[in-house]
Coordinates of C-alpha atoms and ligand atoms in Angstrom, one line a residue:
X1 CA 0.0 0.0 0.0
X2 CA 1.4 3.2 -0.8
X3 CA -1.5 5.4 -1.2
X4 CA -4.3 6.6 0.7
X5 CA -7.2 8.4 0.4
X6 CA -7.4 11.2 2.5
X7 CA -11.1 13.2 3.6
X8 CA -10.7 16.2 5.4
X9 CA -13.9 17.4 7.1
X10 CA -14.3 20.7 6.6
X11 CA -17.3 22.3 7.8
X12 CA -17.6 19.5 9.9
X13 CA -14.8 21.0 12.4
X14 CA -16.9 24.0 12.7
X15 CA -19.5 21.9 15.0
X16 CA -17.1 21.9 18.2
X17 CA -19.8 20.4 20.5
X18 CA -20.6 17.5 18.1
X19 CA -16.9 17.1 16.6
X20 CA -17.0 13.5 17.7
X21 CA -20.3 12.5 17.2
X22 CA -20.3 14.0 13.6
X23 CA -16.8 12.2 12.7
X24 CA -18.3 9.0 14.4
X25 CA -21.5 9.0 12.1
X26 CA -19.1 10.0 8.8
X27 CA -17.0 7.0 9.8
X28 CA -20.0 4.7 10.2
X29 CA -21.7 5.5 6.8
X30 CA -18.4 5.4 5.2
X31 CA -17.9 1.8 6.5
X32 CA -21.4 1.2 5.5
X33 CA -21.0 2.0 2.2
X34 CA -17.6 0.6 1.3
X35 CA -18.7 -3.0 3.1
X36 CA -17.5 -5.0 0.5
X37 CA -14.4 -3.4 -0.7
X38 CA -11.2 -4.5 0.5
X39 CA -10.4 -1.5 2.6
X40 CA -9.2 -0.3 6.5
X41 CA -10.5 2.9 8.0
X42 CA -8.9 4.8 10.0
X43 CA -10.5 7.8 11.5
X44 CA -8.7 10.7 13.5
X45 CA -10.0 14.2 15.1
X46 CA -9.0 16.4 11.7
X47 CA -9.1 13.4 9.1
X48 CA -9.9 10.1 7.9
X49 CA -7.9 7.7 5.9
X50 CA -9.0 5.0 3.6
X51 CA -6.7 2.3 2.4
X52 CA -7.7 0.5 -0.7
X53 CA -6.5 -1.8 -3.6
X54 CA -5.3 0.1 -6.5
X55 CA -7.9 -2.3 -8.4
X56 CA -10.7 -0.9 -6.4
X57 CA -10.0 2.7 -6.6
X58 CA -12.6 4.0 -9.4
X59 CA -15.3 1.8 -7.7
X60 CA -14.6 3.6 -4.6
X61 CA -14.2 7.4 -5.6
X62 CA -17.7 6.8 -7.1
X63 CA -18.8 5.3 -3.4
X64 CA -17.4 8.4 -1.8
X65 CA -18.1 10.9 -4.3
X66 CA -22.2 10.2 -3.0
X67 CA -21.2 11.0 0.6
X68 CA -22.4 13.7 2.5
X69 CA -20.8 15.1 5.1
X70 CA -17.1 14.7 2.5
X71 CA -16.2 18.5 1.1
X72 CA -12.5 17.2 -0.2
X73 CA -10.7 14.4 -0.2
X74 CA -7.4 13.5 -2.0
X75 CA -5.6 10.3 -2.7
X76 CA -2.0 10.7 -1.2
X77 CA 0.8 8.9 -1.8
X78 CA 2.1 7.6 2.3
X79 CA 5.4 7.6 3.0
X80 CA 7.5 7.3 6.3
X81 CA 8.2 10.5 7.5
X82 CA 12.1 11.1 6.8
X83 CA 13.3 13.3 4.7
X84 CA 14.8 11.0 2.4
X85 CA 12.2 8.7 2.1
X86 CA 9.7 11.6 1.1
X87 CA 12.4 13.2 -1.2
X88 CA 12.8 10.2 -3.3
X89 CA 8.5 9.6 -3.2
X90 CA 8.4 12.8 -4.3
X91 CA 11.0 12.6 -7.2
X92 CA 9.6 9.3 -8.3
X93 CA 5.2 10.9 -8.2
X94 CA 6.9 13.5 -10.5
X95 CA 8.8 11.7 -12.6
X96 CA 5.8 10.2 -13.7
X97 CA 4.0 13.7 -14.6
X98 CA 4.5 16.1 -17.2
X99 CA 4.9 19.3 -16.2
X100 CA 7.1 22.4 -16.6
X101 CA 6.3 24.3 -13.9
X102 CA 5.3 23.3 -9.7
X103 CA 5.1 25.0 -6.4
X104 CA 5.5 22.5 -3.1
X105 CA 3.6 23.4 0.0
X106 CA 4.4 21.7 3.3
X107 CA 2.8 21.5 6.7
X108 CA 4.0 20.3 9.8
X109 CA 2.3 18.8 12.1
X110 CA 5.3 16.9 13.4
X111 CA 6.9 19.7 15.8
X112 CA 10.0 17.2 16.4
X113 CA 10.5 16.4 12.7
X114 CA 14.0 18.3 12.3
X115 CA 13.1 20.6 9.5
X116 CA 10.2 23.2 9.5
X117 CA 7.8 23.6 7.0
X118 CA 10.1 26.8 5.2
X119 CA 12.7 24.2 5.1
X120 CA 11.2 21.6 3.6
X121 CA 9.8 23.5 1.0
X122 CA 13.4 24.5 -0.9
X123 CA 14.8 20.8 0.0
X124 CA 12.2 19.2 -1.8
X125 CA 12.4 21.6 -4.6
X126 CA 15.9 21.5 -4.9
X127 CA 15.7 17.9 -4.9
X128 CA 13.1 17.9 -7.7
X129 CA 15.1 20.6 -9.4
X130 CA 18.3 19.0 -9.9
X131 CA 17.0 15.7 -11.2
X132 CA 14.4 16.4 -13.9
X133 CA 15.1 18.4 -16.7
X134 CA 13.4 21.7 -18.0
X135 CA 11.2 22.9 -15.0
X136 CA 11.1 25.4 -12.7
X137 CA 9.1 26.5 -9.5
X138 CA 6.0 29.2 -10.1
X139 CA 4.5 30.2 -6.6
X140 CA 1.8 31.5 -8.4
X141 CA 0.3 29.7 -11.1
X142 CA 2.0 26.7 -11.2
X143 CA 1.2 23.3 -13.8
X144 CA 1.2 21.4 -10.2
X145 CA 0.8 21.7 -7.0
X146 CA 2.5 19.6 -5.0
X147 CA 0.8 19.0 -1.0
X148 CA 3.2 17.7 1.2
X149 CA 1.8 16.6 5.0
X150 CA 4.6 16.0 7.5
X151 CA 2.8 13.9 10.7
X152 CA 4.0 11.8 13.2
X153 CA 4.8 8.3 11.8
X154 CA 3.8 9.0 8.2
X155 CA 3.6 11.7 5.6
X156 CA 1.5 12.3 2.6
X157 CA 2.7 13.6 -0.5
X158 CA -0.7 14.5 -3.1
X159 CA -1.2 16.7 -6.3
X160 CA -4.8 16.4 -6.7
X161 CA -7.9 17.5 -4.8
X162 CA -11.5 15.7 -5.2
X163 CA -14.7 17.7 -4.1
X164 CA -17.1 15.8 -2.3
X165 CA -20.8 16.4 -2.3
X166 CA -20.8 18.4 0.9
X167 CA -23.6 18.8 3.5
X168 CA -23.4 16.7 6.6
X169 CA -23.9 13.0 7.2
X170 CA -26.8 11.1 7.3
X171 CA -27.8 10.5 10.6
X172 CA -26.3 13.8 12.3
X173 CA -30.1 14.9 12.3
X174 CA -33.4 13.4 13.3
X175 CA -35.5 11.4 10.9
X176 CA -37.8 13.1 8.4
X177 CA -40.9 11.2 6.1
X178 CA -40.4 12.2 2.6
X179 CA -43.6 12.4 0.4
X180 CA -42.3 10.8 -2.4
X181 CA -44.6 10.7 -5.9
X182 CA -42.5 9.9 -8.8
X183 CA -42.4 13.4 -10.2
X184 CA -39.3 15.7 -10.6
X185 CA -39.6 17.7 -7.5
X186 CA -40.0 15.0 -4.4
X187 CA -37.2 13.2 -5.4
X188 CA -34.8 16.2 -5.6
X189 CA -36.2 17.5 -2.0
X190 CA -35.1 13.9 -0.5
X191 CA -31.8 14.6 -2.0
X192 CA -31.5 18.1 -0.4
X193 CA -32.8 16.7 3.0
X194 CA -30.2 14.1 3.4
X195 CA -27.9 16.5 2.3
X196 CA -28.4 18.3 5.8
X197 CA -28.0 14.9 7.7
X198 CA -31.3 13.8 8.0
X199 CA -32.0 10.3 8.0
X200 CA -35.1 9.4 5.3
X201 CA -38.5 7.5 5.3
X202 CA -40.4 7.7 2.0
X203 CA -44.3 7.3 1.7
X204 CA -45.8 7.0 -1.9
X205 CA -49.6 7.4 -2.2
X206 CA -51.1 5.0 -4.7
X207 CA -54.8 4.7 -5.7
X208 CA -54.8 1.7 -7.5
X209 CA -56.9 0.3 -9.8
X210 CA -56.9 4.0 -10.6
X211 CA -52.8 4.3 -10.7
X212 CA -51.2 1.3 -12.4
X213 CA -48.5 -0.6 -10.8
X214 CA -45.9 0.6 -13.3
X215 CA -46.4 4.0 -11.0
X216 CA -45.8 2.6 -8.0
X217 CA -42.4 0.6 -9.6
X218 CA -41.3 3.9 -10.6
X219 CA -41.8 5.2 -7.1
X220 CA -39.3 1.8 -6.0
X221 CA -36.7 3.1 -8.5
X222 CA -36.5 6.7 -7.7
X223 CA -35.8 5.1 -4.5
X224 CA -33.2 3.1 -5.6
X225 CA -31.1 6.0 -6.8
X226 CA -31.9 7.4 -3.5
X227 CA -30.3 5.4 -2.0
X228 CA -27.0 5.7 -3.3
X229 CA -26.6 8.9 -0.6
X230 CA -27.7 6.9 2.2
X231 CA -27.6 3.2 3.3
X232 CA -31.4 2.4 3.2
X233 CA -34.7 3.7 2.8
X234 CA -38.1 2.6 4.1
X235 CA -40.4 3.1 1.6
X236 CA -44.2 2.8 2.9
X237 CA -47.0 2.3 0.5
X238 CA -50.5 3.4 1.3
X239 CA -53.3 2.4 -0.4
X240 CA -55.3 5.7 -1.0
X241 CA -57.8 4.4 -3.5
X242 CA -61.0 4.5 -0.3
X243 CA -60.0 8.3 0.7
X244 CA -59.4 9.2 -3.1
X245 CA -62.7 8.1 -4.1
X246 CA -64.6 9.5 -1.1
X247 CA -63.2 12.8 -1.6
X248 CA -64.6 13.2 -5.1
X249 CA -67.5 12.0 -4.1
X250 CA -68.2 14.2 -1.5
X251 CA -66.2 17.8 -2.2
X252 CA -66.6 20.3 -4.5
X253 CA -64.6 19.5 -7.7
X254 CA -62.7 22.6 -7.0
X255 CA -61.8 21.4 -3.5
X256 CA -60.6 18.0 -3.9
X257 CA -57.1 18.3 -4.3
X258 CA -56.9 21.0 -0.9
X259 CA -58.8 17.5 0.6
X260 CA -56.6 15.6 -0.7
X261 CA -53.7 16.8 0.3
X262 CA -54.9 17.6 3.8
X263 CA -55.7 13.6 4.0
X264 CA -52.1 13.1 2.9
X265 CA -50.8 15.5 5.4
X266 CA -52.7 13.6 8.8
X267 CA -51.4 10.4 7.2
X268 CA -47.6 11.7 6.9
X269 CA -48.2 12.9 10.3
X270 CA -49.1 9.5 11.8
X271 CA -46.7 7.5 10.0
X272 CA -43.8 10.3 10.8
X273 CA -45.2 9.9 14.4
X274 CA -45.2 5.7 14.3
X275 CA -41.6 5.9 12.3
X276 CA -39.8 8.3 14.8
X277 CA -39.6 11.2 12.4
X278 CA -40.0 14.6 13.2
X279 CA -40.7 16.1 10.1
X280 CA -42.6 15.9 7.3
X281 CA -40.3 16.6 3.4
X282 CA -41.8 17.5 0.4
X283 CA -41.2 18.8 -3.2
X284 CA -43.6 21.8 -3.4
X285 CA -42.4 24.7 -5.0
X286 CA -44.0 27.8 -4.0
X287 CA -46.4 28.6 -7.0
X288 CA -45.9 25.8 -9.3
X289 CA -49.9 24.9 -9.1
X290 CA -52.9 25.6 -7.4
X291 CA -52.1 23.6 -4.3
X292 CA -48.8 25.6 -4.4
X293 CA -50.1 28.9 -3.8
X294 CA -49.2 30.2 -0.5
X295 CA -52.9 30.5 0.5
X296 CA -52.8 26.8 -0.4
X297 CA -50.2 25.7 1.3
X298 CA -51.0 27.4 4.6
X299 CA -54.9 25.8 4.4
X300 CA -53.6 22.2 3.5
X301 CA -50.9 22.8 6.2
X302 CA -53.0 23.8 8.7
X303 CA -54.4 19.8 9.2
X304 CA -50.5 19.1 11.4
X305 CA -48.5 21.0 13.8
X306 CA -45.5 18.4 12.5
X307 CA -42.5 20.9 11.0
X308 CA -43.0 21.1 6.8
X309 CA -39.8 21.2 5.2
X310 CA -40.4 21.9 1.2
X311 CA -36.5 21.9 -0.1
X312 CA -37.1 23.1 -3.1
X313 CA -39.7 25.8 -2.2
X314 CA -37.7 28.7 -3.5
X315 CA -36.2 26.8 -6.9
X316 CA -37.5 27.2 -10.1
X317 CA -38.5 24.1 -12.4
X318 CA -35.2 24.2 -14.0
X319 CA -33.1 24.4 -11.3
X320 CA -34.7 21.3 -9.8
X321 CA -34.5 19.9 -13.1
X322 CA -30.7 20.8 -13.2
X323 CA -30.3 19.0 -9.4
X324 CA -32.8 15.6 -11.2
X325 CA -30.4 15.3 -13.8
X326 CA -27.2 15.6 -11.4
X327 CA -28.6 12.9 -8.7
X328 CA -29.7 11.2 -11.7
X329 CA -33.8 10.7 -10.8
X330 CA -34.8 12.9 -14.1
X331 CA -35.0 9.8 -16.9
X332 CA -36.7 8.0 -14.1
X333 CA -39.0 10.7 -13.0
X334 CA -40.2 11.6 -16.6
X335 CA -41.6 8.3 -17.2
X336 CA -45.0 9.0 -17.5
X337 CA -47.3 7.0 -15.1
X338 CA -50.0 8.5 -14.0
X339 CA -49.6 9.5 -10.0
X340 CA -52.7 10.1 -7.9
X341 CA -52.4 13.4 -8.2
X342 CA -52.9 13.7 -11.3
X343 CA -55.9 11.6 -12.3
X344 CA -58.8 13.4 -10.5
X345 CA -57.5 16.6 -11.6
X346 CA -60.4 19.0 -11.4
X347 CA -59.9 21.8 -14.7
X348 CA -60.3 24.5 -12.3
X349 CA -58.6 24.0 -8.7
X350 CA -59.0 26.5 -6.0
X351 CA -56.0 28.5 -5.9
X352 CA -57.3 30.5 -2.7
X353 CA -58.8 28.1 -0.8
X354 CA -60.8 28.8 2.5
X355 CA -60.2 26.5 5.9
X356 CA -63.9 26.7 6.5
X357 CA -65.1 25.3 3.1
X358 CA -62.6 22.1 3.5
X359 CA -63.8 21.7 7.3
X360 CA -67.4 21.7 6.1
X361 CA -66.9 19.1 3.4
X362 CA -64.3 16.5 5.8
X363 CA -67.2 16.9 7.9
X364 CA -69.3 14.4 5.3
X365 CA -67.3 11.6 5.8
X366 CA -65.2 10.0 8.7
X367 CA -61.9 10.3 7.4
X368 CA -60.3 9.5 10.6
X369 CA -61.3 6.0 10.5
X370 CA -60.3 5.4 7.1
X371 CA -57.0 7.2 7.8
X372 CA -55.9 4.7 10.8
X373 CA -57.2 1.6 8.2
X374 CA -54.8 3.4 5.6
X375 CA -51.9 3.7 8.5
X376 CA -52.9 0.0 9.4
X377 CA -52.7 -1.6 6.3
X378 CA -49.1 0.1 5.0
X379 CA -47.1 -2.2 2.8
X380 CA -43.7 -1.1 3.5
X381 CA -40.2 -2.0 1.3
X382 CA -36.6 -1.7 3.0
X383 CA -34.7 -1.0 0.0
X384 CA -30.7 -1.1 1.1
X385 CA -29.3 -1.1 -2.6
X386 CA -29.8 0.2 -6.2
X387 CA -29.5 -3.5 -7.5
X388 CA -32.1 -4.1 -4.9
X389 CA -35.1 -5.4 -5.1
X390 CA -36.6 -7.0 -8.2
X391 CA -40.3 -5.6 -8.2
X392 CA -42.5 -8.4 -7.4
X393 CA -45.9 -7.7 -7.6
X394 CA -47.6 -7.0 -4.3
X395 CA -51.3 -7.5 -5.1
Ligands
ATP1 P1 -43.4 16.1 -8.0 O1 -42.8 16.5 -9.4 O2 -42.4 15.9 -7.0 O3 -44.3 14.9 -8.1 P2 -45.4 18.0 -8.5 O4 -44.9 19.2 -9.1 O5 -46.0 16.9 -9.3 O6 -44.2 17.4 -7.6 P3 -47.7 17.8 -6.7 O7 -48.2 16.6 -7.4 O8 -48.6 18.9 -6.4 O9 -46.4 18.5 -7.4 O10 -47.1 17.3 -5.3 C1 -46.4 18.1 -4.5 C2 -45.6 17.2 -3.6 O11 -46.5 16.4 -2.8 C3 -44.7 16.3 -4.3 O12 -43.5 16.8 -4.6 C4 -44.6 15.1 -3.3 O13 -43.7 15.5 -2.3 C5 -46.0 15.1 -2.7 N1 -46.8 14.1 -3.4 C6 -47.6 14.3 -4.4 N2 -48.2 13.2 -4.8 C7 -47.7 12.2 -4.0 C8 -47.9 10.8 -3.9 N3 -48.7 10.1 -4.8 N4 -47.2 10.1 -3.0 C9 -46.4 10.8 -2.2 N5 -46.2 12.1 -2.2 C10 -46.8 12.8 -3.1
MG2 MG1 -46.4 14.9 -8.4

């Protein structure tokens, strides 16, 4: 083994309180993820190092790559720390590159190592200097720059730098139930969600006969490339087809998707309350249709005193479009099933709706009943893997 990969945690070190608690969760999802590989972890207060095979490597940076909680990481060449050792690493890492100009940077975090960093810097050089032909040092814009880490037993010698997806890791914040249709937006609001370190439950809302089955497996494979950011993901299945059918039986046509969504709301709340989770995640966009509207939003919303977090509230469509295509959900998500949203669509909803209309009309039926039967009879899928899974039909 003579290289490593190195993270460094970045904003991570700002959390002072939590330091270890955030490294330990990092560690545990990196382990997580990487069961399987051949590699050691080894995890210390500023930094974590990952030995691998050099076979392995790709398959691994693509592993990490879909980590939160990683802002950088770089794969360093190790060597023991003495100057020789590190002069001749270095000689031979750039032997290999071609370059014509290079800047060295050292830090020291070994005070007893006999040379400082401003000493290292001009021995290394000089060392690189003498022995391959036609370069020269340019401190400010050079071809390569050339990280040198002088610590206790070992040192790590690296040219490159890897940005990692950022945020926090999974599990540094409470669980939240994601309302996940298999549109654009819900998927891309999970992905923001986890991003900030929460853990996720999905719910899909199916009203079969009247949504086909070919929905609800599109729902199970936005999941699956969900779950390349985490290491599993409940998905719970409620059959809405009793609720569905009430509502437009019973409501005004230009109430029934307020009603609706209300009834989806008390549901998210019990599950959330029956999963652990605090909070309820959503991909509404402020605006984007009738049930969007703010007035909308604060009537439907008004059914749970459970936290509402809508990620991609403030984005426009293309912008969430842009994040789809990154986290690769969008070919998935434009498939086009028909979601339960979308079948009872009324030509004219309410964009203003009023709180005392939709109380009168629940009033007609006894939701709550049906809602715990809903809760009751949830179907619900641990998916751990994007090979997961092969749909089996669950009628
Ligand atoms: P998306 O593209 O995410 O489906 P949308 O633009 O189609 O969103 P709506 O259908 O109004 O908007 O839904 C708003 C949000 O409500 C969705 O982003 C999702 O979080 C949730 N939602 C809608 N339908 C369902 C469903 N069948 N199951 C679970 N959640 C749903
Ligand atoms: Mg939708």
């Amino acid at each position: 083994m003579d290289r490593v990969i190195l993270i460094k945690y970045g904003e991570l070190t700002t959390k002072k309180g939590n330091r270890n608690f955030f490294i330990n969760t990092l560690y545990n999802n990196i382990k997580d993820k990487l069961d399987g590989f051949n590699v050691k972890i080894v995890k210390d207060r500023s930094r974590m190092y990952i030995e691998f095979l050099d076979s392995e490597l790709d398959k691994i940076k693509k592993v990490i790559d879909n980590i939160f909680g990683i802002h950088m990481y770089h794969i360093a060449y190790i060597v023991d720390t003495n100057i020789e050792e590190i002069k001749n690493k270095l000689l031979d890492i750039m032997k290999s590159k071609s370059f014509k100009t290079f800047k060295i940077e050292t830090k020291r975090s070994d005070k007893t190592f006999a040379y400082n960093s401003m000493e290292v810097n001009p021995i290394l050089g000089g060392h690189l200097l003498k022995n391959i032909d036609n370069i020269s040092v340019d401190v400010h814009n050079p071809d390569i720059l050339v990280k040198v880490e002088i610590r206790n037993k070992h040192s790590y010698i690296y040219t490159n730098s890897y940005k990692g997806s950022g945020g926090y890791p999974i599990g540094t914040q409470a669980k939240g139930m994601l309302m996940l249709s298999g549109g654009i937006d819900s998927p891309v609001a999970g992905y923001l969600a986890m991003k900030r370190g929460i853990k996720l439950d999905a719910v899909y809302f199916e009203a079969i006969p009247h949504t086909s089955l070919d929905a609800r497996n599109k729902v199970i494979e936005l999941t699956k490339k969900l779950v390349k950011y985490t290491n599993e993901i409940n998905l719970h299945i409620v059959n809405f087809t009793k609720i569905q059918e009430e509502i437009y039986k019973t409501a005004d046509d230009t109430y029934c998707i307020t009603i609706m969504r209300r009834m989806m709301y008390k549901i998210m709340e019990k599950l959330a309350k029956k999963n652990k989770a605090l909070v309820i995640i959503n991909g509404e966009s402020i605006g984007q249709v009738a049930s969007q509207t703010l007035t909308s939003m604060s009537v439907i919303n008004s059914v749970t005193n459970m936290p509402v977090i809508r990620p991609v509230a403030c984005l426009d469509k293309l912008e969430i479009i842009d994040i789809a295509k990154k986290i690769d959900t969008y070919e998935t998500s434009i498939l086009p099933y028909e979601d339960c949203c979308t079948i009872f669509v009324p030509k004219h909803p309410v964009i203003n709706p009023k709180l005392s209309e939709c109380l009168k009309m629940e009033e007609k039926v006894d939701y709550d009943k049906m809602i715990d039967k809903a809760v009751e009879d949830i179907y619900t899928i641990k998916i751990k893997d994007e090979k997961d899974i092969k749909f089996k039909n669950l009628l």
